[in-house]
Coordinates of N, CA, C and O in Angstrom, one line a residue:
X11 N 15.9 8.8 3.8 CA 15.8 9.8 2.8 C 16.7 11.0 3.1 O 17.5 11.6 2.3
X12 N 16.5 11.3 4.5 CA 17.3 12.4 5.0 C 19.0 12.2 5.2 O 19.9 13.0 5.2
X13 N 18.9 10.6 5.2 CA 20.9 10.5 5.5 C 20.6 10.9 6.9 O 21.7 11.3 7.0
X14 N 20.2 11.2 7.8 CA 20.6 11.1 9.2 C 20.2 9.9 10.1 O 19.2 9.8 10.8
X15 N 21.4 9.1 9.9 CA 21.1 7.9 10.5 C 20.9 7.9 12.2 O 20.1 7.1 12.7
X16 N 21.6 8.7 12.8 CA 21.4 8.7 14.1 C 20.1 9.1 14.8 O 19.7 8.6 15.8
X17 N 19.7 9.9 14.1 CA 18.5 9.9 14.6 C 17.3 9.1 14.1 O 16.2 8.8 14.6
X18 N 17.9 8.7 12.9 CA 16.6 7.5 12.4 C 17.0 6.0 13.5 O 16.0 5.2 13.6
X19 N 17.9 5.8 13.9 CA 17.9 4.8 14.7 C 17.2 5.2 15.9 O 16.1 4.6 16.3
X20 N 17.8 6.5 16.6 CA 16.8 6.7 17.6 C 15.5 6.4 17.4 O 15.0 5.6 18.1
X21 N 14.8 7.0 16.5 CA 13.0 7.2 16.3 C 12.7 5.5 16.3 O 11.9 5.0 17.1
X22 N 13.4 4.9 15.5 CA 13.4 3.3 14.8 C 13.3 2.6 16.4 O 12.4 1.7 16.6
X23 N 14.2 2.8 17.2 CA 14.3 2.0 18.1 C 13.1 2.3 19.4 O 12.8 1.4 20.2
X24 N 12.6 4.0 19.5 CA 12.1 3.7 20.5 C 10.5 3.4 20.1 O 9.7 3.2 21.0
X25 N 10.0 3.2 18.7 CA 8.8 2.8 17.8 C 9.0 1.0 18.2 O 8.0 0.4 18.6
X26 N 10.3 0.2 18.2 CA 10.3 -1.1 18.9 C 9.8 -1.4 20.1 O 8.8 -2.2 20.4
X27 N 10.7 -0.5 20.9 CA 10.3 -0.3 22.6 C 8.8 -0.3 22.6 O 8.1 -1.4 22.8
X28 N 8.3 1.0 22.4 CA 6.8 0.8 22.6 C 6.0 -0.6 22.0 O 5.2 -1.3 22.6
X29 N 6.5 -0.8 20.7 CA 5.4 -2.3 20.6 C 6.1 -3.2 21.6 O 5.3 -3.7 22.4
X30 N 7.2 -3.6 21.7 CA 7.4 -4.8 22.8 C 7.3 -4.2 24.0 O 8.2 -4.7 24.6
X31 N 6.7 -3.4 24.9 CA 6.2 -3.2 25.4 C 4.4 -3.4 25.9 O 3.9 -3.4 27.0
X32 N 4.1 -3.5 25.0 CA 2.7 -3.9 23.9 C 2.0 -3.3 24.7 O 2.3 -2.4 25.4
X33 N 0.7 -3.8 24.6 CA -0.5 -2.7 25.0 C -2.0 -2.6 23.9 O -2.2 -3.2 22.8
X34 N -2.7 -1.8 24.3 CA -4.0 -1.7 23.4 C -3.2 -0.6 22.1 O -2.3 0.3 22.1
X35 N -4.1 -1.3 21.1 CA -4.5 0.0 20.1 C -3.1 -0.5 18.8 O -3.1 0.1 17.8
X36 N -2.4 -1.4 18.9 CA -1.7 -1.8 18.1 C -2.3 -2.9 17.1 O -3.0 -3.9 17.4
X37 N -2.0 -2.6 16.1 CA -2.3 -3.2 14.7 C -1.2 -4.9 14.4 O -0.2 -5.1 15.0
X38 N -2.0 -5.9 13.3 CA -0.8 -7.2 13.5 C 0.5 -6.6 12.9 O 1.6 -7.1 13.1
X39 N 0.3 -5.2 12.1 CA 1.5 -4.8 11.1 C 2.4 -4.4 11.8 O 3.6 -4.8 11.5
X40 N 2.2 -3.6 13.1 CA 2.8 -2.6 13.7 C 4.3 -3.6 13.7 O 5.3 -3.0 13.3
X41 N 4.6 -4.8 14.1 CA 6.1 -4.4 14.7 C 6.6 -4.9 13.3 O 7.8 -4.5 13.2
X42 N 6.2 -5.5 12.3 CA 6.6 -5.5 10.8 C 7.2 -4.2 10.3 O 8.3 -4.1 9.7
X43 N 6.3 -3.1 10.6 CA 6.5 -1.9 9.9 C 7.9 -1.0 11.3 O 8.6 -0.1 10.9
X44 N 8.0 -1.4 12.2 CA 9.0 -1.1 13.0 C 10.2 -1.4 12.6 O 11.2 -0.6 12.5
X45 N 10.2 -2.6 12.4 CA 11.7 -3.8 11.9 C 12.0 -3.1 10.8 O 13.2 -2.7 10.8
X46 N 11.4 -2.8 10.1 CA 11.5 -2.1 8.8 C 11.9 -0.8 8.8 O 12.9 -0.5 8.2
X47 N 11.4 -0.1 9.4 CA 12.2 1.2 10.1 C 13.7 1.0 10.7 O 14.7 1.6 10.4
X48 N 13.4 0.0 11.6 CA 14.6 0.0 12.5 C 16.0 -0.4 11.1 O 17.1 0.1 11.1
X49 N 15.4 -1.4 10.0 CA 16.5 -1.8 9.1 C 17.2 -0.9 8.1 O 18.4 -1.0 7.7
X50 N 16.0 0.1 7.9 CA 16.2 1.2 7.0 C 17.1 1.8 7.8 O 18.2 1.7 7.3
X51 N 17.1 2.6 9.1 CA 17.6 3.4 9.4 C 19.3 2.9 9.9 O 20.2 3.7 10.0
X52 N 19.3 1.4 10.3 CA 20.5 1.3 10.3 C 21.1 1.1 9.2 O 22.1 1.8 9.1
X53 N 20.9 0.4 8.0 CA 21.2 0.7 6.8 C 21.6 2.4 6.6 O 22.9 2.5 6.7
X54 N 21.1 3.5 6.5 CA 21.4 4.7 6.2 C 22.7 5.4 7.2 O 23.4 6.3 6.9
X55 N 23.0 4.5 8.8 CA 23.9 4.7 9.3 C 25.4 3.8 8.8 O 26.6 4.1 8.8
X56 N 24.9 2.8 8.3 CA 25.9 2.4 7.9 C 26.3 0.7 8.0 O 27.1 0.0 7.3
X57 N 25.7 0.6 9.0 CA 25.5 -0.7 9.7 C 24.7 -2.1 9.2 O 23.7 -2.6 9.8
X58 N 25.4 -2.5 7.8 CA 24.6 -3.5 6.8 C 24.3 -5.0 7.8 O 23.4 -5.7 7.7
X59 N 25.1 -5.1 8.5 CA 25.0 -6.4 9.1 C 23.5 -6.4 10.1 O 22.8 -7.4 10.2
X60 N 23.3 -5.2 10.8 CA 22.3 -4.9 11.9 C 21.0 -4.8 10.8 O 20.0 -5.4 11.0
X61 N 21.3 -3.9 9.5 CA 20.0 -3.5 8.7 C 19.6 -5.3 8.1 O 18.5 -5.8 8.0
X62 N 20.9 -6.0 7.8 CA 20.3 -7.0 7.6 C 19.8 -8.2 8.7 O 19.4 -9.2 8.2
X63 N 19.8 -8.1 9.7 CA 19.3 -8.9 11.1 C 18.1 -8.3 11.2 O 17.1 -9.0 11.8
X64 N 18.0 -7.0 10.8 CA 16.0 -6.1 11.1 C 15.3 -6.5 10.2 O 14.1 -6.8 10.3
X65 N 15.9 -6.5 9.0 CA 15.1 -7.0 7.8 C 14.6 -7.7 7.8 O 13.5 -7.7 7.5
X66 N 15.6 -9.2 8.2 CA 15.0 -10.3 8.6 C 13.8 -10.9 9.3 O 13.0 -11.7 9.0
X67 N 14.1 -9.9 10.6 CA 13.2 -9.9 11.5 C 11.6 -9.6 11.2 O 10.6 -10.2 11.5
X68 N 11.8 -8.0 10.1 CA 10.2 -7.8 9.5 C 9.7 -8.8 8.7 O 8.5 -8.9 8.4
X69 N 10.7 -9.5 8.1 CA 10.1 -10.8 7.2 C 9.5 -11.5 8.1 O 8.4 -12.0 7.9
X70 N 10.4 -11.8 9.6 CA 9.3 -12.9 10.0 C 7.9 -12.3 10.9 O 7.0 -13.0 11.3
X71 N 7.9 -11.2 10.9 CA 6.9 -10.7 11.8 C 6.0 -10.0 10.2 O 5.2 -9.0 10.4
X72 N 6.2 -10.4 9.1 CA 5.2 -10.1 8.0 C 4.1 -11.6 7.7 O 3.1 -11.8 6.9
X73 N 5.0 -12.6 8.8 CA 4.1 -14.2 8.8 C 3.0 -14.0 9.4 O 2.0 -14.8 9.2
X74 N 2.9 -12.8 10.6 CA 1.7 -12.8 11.5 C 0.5 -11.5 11.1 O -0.5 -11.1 11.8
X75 N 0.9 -10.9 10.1 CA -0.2 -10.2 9.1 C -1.3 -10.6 8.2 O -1.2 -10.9 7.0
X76 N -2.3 -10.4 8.9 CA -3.1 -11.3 8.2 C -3.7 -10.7 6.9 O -4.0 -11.6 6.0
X77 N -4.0 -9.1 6.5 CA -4.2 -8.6 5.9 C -3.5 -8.6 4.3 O -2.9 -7.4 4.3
X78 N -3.2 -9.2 3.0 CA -2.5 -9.3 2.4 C -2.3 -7.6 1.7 O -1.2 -7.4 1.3
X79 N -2.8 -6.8 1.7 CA -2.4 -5.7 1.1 C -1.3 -5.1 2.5 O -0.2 -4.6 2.5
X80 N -2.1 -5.5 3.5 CA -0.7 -4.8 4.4 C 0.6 -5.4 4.0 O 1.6 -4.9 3.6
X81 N 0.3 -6.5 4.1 CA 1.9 -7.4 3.9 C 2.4 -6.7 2.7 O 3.5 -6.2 2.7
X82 N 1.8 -6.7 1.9 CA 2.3 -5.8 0.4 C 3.3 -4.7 0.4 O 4.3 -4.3 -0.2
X83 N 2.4 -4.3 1.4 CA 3.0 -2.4 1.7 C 4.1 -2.6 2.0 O 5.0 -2.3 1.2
X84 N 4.4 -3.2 3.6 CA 5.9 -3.9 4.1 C 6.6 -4.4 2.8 O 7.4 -3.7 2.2
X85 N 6.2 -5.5 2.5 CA 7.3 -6.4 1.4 C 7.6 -5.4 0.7 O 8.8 -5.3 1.0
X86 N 7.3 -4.2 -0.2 CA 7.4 -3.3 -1.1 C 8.5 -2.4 -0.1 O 9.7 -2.4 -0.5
X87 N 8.3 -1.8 0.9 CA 9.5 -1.3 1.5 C 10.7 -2.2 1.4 O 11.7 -1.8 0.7
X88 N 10.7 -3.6 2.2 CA 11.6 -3.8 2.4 C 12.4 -4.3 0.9 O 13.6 -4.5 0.9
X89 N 11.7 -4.4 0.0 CA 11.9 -4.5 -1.6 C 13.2 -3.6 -1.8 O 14.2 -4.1 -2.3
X90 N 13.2 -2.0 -1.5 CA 13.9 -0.9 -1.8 C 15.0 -1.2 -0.6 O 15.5 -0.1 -0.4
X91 N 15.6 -2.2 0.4 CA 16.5 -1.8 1.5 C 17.7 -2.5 0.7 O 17.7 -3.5 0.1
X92 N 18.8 -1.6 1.1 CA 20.1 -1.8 0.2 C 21.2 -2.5 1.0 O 22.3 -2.1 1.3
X93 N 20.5 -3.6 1.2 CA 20.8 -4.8 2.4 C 20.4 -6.2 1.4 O 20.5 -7.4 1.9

């Protein structure tokens, strides 16, 4: 929204680190909603090929959500990615 991709990669990437890192207190959404971050924000830097490899990725990690309204929320984001 802001157009500053550089730092949206930063936030995007260290929100990855922590879930593959994993640990208590994480949701099945969490790394869905990361990928998704991470896609958006390379998208806004510029980088269609990387936003499309993230995107991908939250698609497949939207297989292990078991909640269908969460899945919704995700698919609806990544609905708006200009990838």
């Amino acid at each position: 929204v802001l157009g500053r991709g550089e730092a949206a990669v930063h936030h995007a990437r260290r929100a990855n680190d922590v879930i593959e890192t994993g640990g208590d207190g994480f949701e099945d959404w969490d790394p869905a909603a990361a990928a998704e971050a991470m896609a958006r924000a390379l998208a806004v830097s510029g980088d269609r090929a990387g936003a499309a490899s993230w995107k991908a990725r939250a698609a497949t990690a939207l297989t292990r959500v078991a909640d269908a309204e969460d899945r919704e929320v995700i698919e609806r984001d990544l609905e708006t990615l200009p990838v």
